[in-house]
Structures are given as structure tokens and as C-alpha cells.
Amino acid sequence: METAERKIDLFEVAEIKLSYSAIVKNSLRPKVSSSRQVYEVFAKAWDQDGIEFVEDFKVMLLSRANLVLGIVNISSGGTAGTVVDVKLVYAAAIKANSSSVILAHCHPSGNLLPSEQDKRLTQRIKKAGEILDIPVLDHLIMTAEGYYSFADEGDF
């Protein structure tokens, strides 16, 4: 039996092509410049029937001019928490060509104060963003009746 030998050229590499195709014109994108505006945009994207039921974690992707490129649902969990994979946060940010991100998650309990776990997660995501040059501008805790901004409260 003869085996077919293939010669491998180590100087040839697969080509990877990066592209970005916007669906929405910049003039139609909302611009955010305060935590209140961020809350209002997130609130429109949140399932209001589920905000008091399960904990969700979302990321707002922003252009350099703070135009909203999109909102990505990273995870959905139970009544007391959800698992957030930092790689998924930045995979979405890189794919959308984001210049920065804003994090948000809901507390079904209605409690607006961040837990120690919320603070640790925020710091982990911020560290990854520093390395990738995609900073986290804020992290909001959402409830049916209001929000808590890490940046406004000095927890950043």
C-alpha cells in the first residue's frame, strides 16, 4: 500500500480577513453621555416581564463618540445570580469594533446595592478591558424601579 505524502509549505499561512459591516447608520444610533441615558437605553432593551424574575447580564457596545452600536445579552441565570464569561464580553466588543463598553445586570430582588461578587466581577472585566484597550465606562444594576451606577457612586 502506498501512502500519499503531502508536502507542507511552512511559509504559507491561512489568510484571516477582518471586516465590519454596520446595519444601522450612525445618525440613527442613540448617544449616551450620562448614567440616566444609559439606563433608559438598557431599559428599552430589557425584558420588563423578566427583570424581577431572573438575573440577566448585558453589555452595551459603544463607538468612540459614545454612540450605541448594540446591546448584547451575555448570560441569563437564576433568581440569585448568573455566570459571566469575560471572554464573551470582549468577543462581542471586538466583533462590533467597540471603543468602550458599559455593563449592566438586573437584581430580581429589587436591591440596588452591589454585592461583593458584583464588585469583583466588575474589576475582572475592567482589567481585561485595559489590556484590550476597550475600557469599561460604567456598570449599572437594573431593577424594575431604578438603577445603581458604579461610576456615579464612586465604585469605579
PDB file of N, CA and C in Angstrom, residues 71-107:
ATOM      1  N   ILE A  71     -26.528  46.166  21.928  1.00  0.00           N
ATOM      2  CA  ILE A  71     -26.597  45.605  23.286  1.00  0.00           C
ATOM      3  C   ILE A  71     -26.602  44.095  23.143  1.00  0.00           C
ATOM      4  N   VAL A  72     -25.718  43.449  23.879  1.00  0.00           N
ATOM      5  CA  VAL A  72     -25.558  42.002  23.795  1.00  0.00           C
ATOM      6  C   VAL A  72     -25.957  41.359  25.114  1.00  0.00           C
ATOM      7  N   ASN A  73     -26.784  40.331  25.039  1.00  0.00           N
ATOM      8  CA  ASN A  73     -27.129  39.556  26.225  1.00  0.00           C
ATOM      9  C   ASN A  73     -26.029  38.521  26.430  1.00  0.00           C
ATOM     10  N   ILE A  74     -25.257  38.657  27.497  1.00  0.00           N
ATOM     11  CA  ILE A  74     -24.134  37.759  27.765  1.00  0.00           C
ATOM     12  C   ILE A  74     -24.589  36.511  28.507  1.00  0.00           C
ATOM     13  N   SER A  75     -25.480  36.676  29.488  1.00  0.00           N
ATOM     14  CA  SER A  75     -25.943  35.496  30.219  1.00  0.00           C
ATOM     15  C   SER A  75     -27.272  35.766  30.904  1.00  0.00           C
ATOM     16  N   SER A  76     -27.951  34.667  31.174  1.00  0.00           N
ATOM     17  CA  SER A  76     -29.198  34.694  31.911  1.00  0.00           C
ATOM     18  C   SER A  76     -29.114  33.576  32.936  1.00  0.00           C
ATOM     19  N   GLY A  77     -29.459  33.886  34.154  1.00  0.00           N
ATOM     20  CA  GLY A  77     -29.271  32.889  35.213  1.00  0.00           C
ATOM     21  C   GLY A  77     -30.530  32.594  35.982  1.00  0.00           C
ATOM     22  N   GLY A  78     -30.359  32.484  37.285  1.00  0.00           N
ATOM     23  CA  GLY A  78     -31.474  32.195  38.173  1.00  0.00           C
ATOM     24  C   GLY A  78     -31.890  33.445  38.924  1.00  0.00           C
ATOM     25  N   THR A  79     -32.563  33.240  40.031  1.00  0.00           N
ATOM     26  CA  THR A  79     -33.058  34.369  40.809  1.00  0.00           C
ATOM     27  C   THR A  79     -31.967  35.040  41.629  1.00  0.00           C
ATOM     28  N   ALA A  80     -30.859  34.338  41.860  1.00  0.00           N
ATOM     29  CA  ALA A  80     -29.817  34.884  42.734  1.00  0.00           C
ATOM     30  C   ALA A  80     -28.490  35.121  42.036  1.00  0.00           C
ATOM     31  N   GLY A  81     -28.398  34.880  40.732  1.00  0.00           N
ATOM     32  CA  GLY A  81     -27.130  35.125  40.069  1.00  0.00           C
ATOM     33  C   GLY A  81     -27.088  34.583  38.662  1.00  0.00           C
ATOM     34  N   THR A  82     -26.039  34.969  37.959  1.00  0.00           N
ATOM     35  CA  THR A  82     -25.780  34.482  36.611  1.00  0.00           C
ATOM     36  C   THR A  82     -24.276  34.406  36.407  1.00  0.00           C
ATOM     37  N   VAL A  83     -23.834  33.518  35.540  1.00  0.00           N
ATOM     38  CA  VAL A  83     -22.412  33.334  35.275  1.00  0.00           C
ATOM     39  C   VAL A  83     -22.020  34.195  34.081  1.00  0.00           C
ATOM     40  N   VAL A  84     -20.946  34.971  34.237  1.00  0.00           N
ATOM     41  CA  VAL A  84     -20.483  35.850  33.171  1.00  0.00           C
ATOM     42  C   VAL A  84     -19.099  35.405  32.721  1.00  0.00           C
ATOM     43  N   ASP A  85     -18.974  35.103  31.439  1.00  0.00           N
ATOM     44  CA  ASP A  85     -17.697  34.725  30.843  1.00  0.00           C
ATOM     45  C   ASP A  85     -17.085  35.990  30.244  1.00  0.00           C
ATOM     46  N   VAL A  86     -15.985  36.453  30.806  1.00  0.00           N
ATOM     47  CA  VAL A  86     -15.344  37.693  30.371  1.00  0.00           C
ATOM     48  C   VAL A  86     -14.952  37.613  28.891  1.00  0.00           C
ATOM     49  N   LYS A  87     -14.568  36.431  28.437  1.00  0.00           N
ATOM     50  CA  LYS A  87     -14.201  36.264  27.030  1.00  0.00           C
ATOM     51  C   LYS A  87     -15.371  36.616  26.116  1.00  0.00           C
ATOM     52  N   LEU A  88     -16.583  36.252  26.508  1.00  0.00           N
ATOM     53  CA  LEU A  88     -17.749  36.557  25.681  1.00  0.00           C
ATOM     54  C   LEU A  88     -18.030  38.061  25.631  1.00  0.00           C
ATOM     55  N   VAL A  89     -17.791  38.738  26.741  1.00  0.00           N
ATOM     56  CA  VAL A  89     -17.973  40.200  26.768  1.00  0.00           C
ATOM     57  C   VAL A  89     -17.091  40.838  25.711  1.00  0.00           C
ATOM     58  N   TYR A  90     -15.814  40.441  25.689  1.00  0.00           N
ATOM     59  CA  TYR A  90     -14.882  41.091  24.769  1.00  0.00           C
ATOM     60  C   TYR A  90     -14.904  40.493  23.366  1.00  0.00           C
ATOM     61  N   ALA A  91     -15.395  39.270  23.207  1.00  0.00           N
ATOM     62  CA  ALA A  91     -15.599  38.735  21.856  1.00  0.00           C
ATOM     63  C   ALA A  91     -16.641  39.595  21.141  1.00  0.00           C
ATOM     64  N   ALA A  92     -17.709  39.932  21.848  1.00  0.00           N
ATOM     65  CA  ALA A  92     -18.757  40.781  21.272  1.00  0.00           C
ATOM     66  C   ALA A  92     -18.224  42.189  21.003  1.00  0.00           C
ATOM     67  N   ALA A  93     -17.460  42.729  21.940  1.00  0.00           N
ATOM     68  CA  ALA A  93     -16.928  44.085  21.781  1.00  0.00           C
ATOM     69  C   ALA A  93     -15.983  44.174  20.591  1.00  0.00           C
ATOM     70  N   ILE A  94     -15.137  43.176  20.435  1.00  0.00           N
ATOM     71  CA  ILE A  94     -14.188  43.180  19.320  1.00  0.00           C
ATOM     72  C   ILE A  94     -14.930  42.997  18.000  1.00  0.00           C
ATOM     73  N   LYS A  95     -15.876  42.090  17.965  1.00  0.00           N
ATOM     74  CA  LYS A  95     -16.624  41.846  16.730  1.00  0.00           C
ATOM     75  C   LYS A  95     -17.372  43.100  16.274  1.00  0.00           C
ATOM     76  N   ALA A  96     -17.878  43.886  17.223  1.00  0.00           N
ATOM     77  CA  ALA A  96     -18.624  45.104  16.889  1.00  0.00           C
ATOM     78  C   ALA A  96     -17.710  46.312  16.688  1.00  0.00           C
ATOM     79  N   ASN A  97     -16.401  46.117  16.840  1.00  0.00           N
ATOM     80  CA  ASN A  97     -15.433  47.206  16.713  1.00  0.00           C
ATOM     81  C   ASN A  97     -15.707  48.311  17.742  1.00  0.00           C
ATOM     82  N   SER A  98     -16.045  47.900  18.957  1.00  0.00           N
ATOM     83  CA  SER A  98     -16.370  48.843  20.032  1.00  0.00           C
ATOM     84  C   SER A  98     -15.129  49.554  20.543  1.00  0.00           C
ATOM     85  N   SER A  99     -15.323  50.791  20.935  1.00  0.00           N
ATOM     86  CA  SER A  99     -14.252  51.556  21.567  1.00  0.00           C
ATOM     87  C   SER A  99     -14.337  51.472  23.080  1.00  0.00           C
ATOM     88  N   SER A 100     -15.536  51.190  23.598  1.00  0.00           N
ATOM     89  CA  SER A 100     -15.737  51.041  25.039  1.00  0.00           C
ATOM     90  C   SER A 100     -17.020  50.254  25.273  1.00  0.00           C
ATOM     91  N   VAL A 101     -17.222  49.849  26.514  1.00  0.00           N
ATOM     92  CA  VAL A 101     -18.423  49.087  26.872  1.00  0.00           C
ATOM     93  C   VAL A 101     -19.000  49.596  28.184  1.00  0.00           C
ATOM     94  N   ILE A 102     -20.283  49.340  28.361  1.00  0.00           N
ATOM     95  CA  ILE A 102     -20.953  49.590  29.628  1.00  0.00           C
ATOM     96  C   ILE A 102     -21.667  48.294  30.008  1.00  0.00           C
ATOM     97  N   LEU A 103     -21.481  47.861  31.241  1.00  0.00           N
ATOM     98  CA  LEU A 103     -22.045  46.616  31.736  1.00  0.00           C
ATOM     99  C   LEU A 103     -23.357  46.891  32.453  1.00  0.00           C
ATOM    100  N   ALA A 104     -24.242  45.910  32.451  1.00  0.00           N
ATOM    101  CA  ALA A 104     -25.481  46.024  33.239  1.00  0.00           C
ATOM    102  C   ALA A 104     -25.975  44.632  33.591  1.00  0.00           C
ATOM    103  N   HIS A 105     -26.503  44.518  34.775  1.00  0.00           N
ATOM    104  CA  HIS A 105     -27.204  43.297  35.155  1.00  0.00           C
ATOM    105  C   HIS A 105     -28.356  43.683  36.068  1.00  0.00           C
ATOM    106  N   CYS A 106     -29.348  42.807  36.132  1.00  0.00           N
ATOM    107  CA  CYS A 106     -30.505  43.119  36.970  1.00  0.00           C
ATOM    108  C   CYS A 106     -30.455  42.319  38.260  1.00  0.00           C
ATOM    109  N   HIS A 107     -31.071  42.879  39.269  1.00  0.00           N
ATOM    110  CA  HIS A 107     -31.266  42.201  40.544  1.00  0.00           C
ATOM    111  C   HIS A 107     -32.760  41.949  40.688  1.00  0.00           C
TER     112      HIS A 107
END
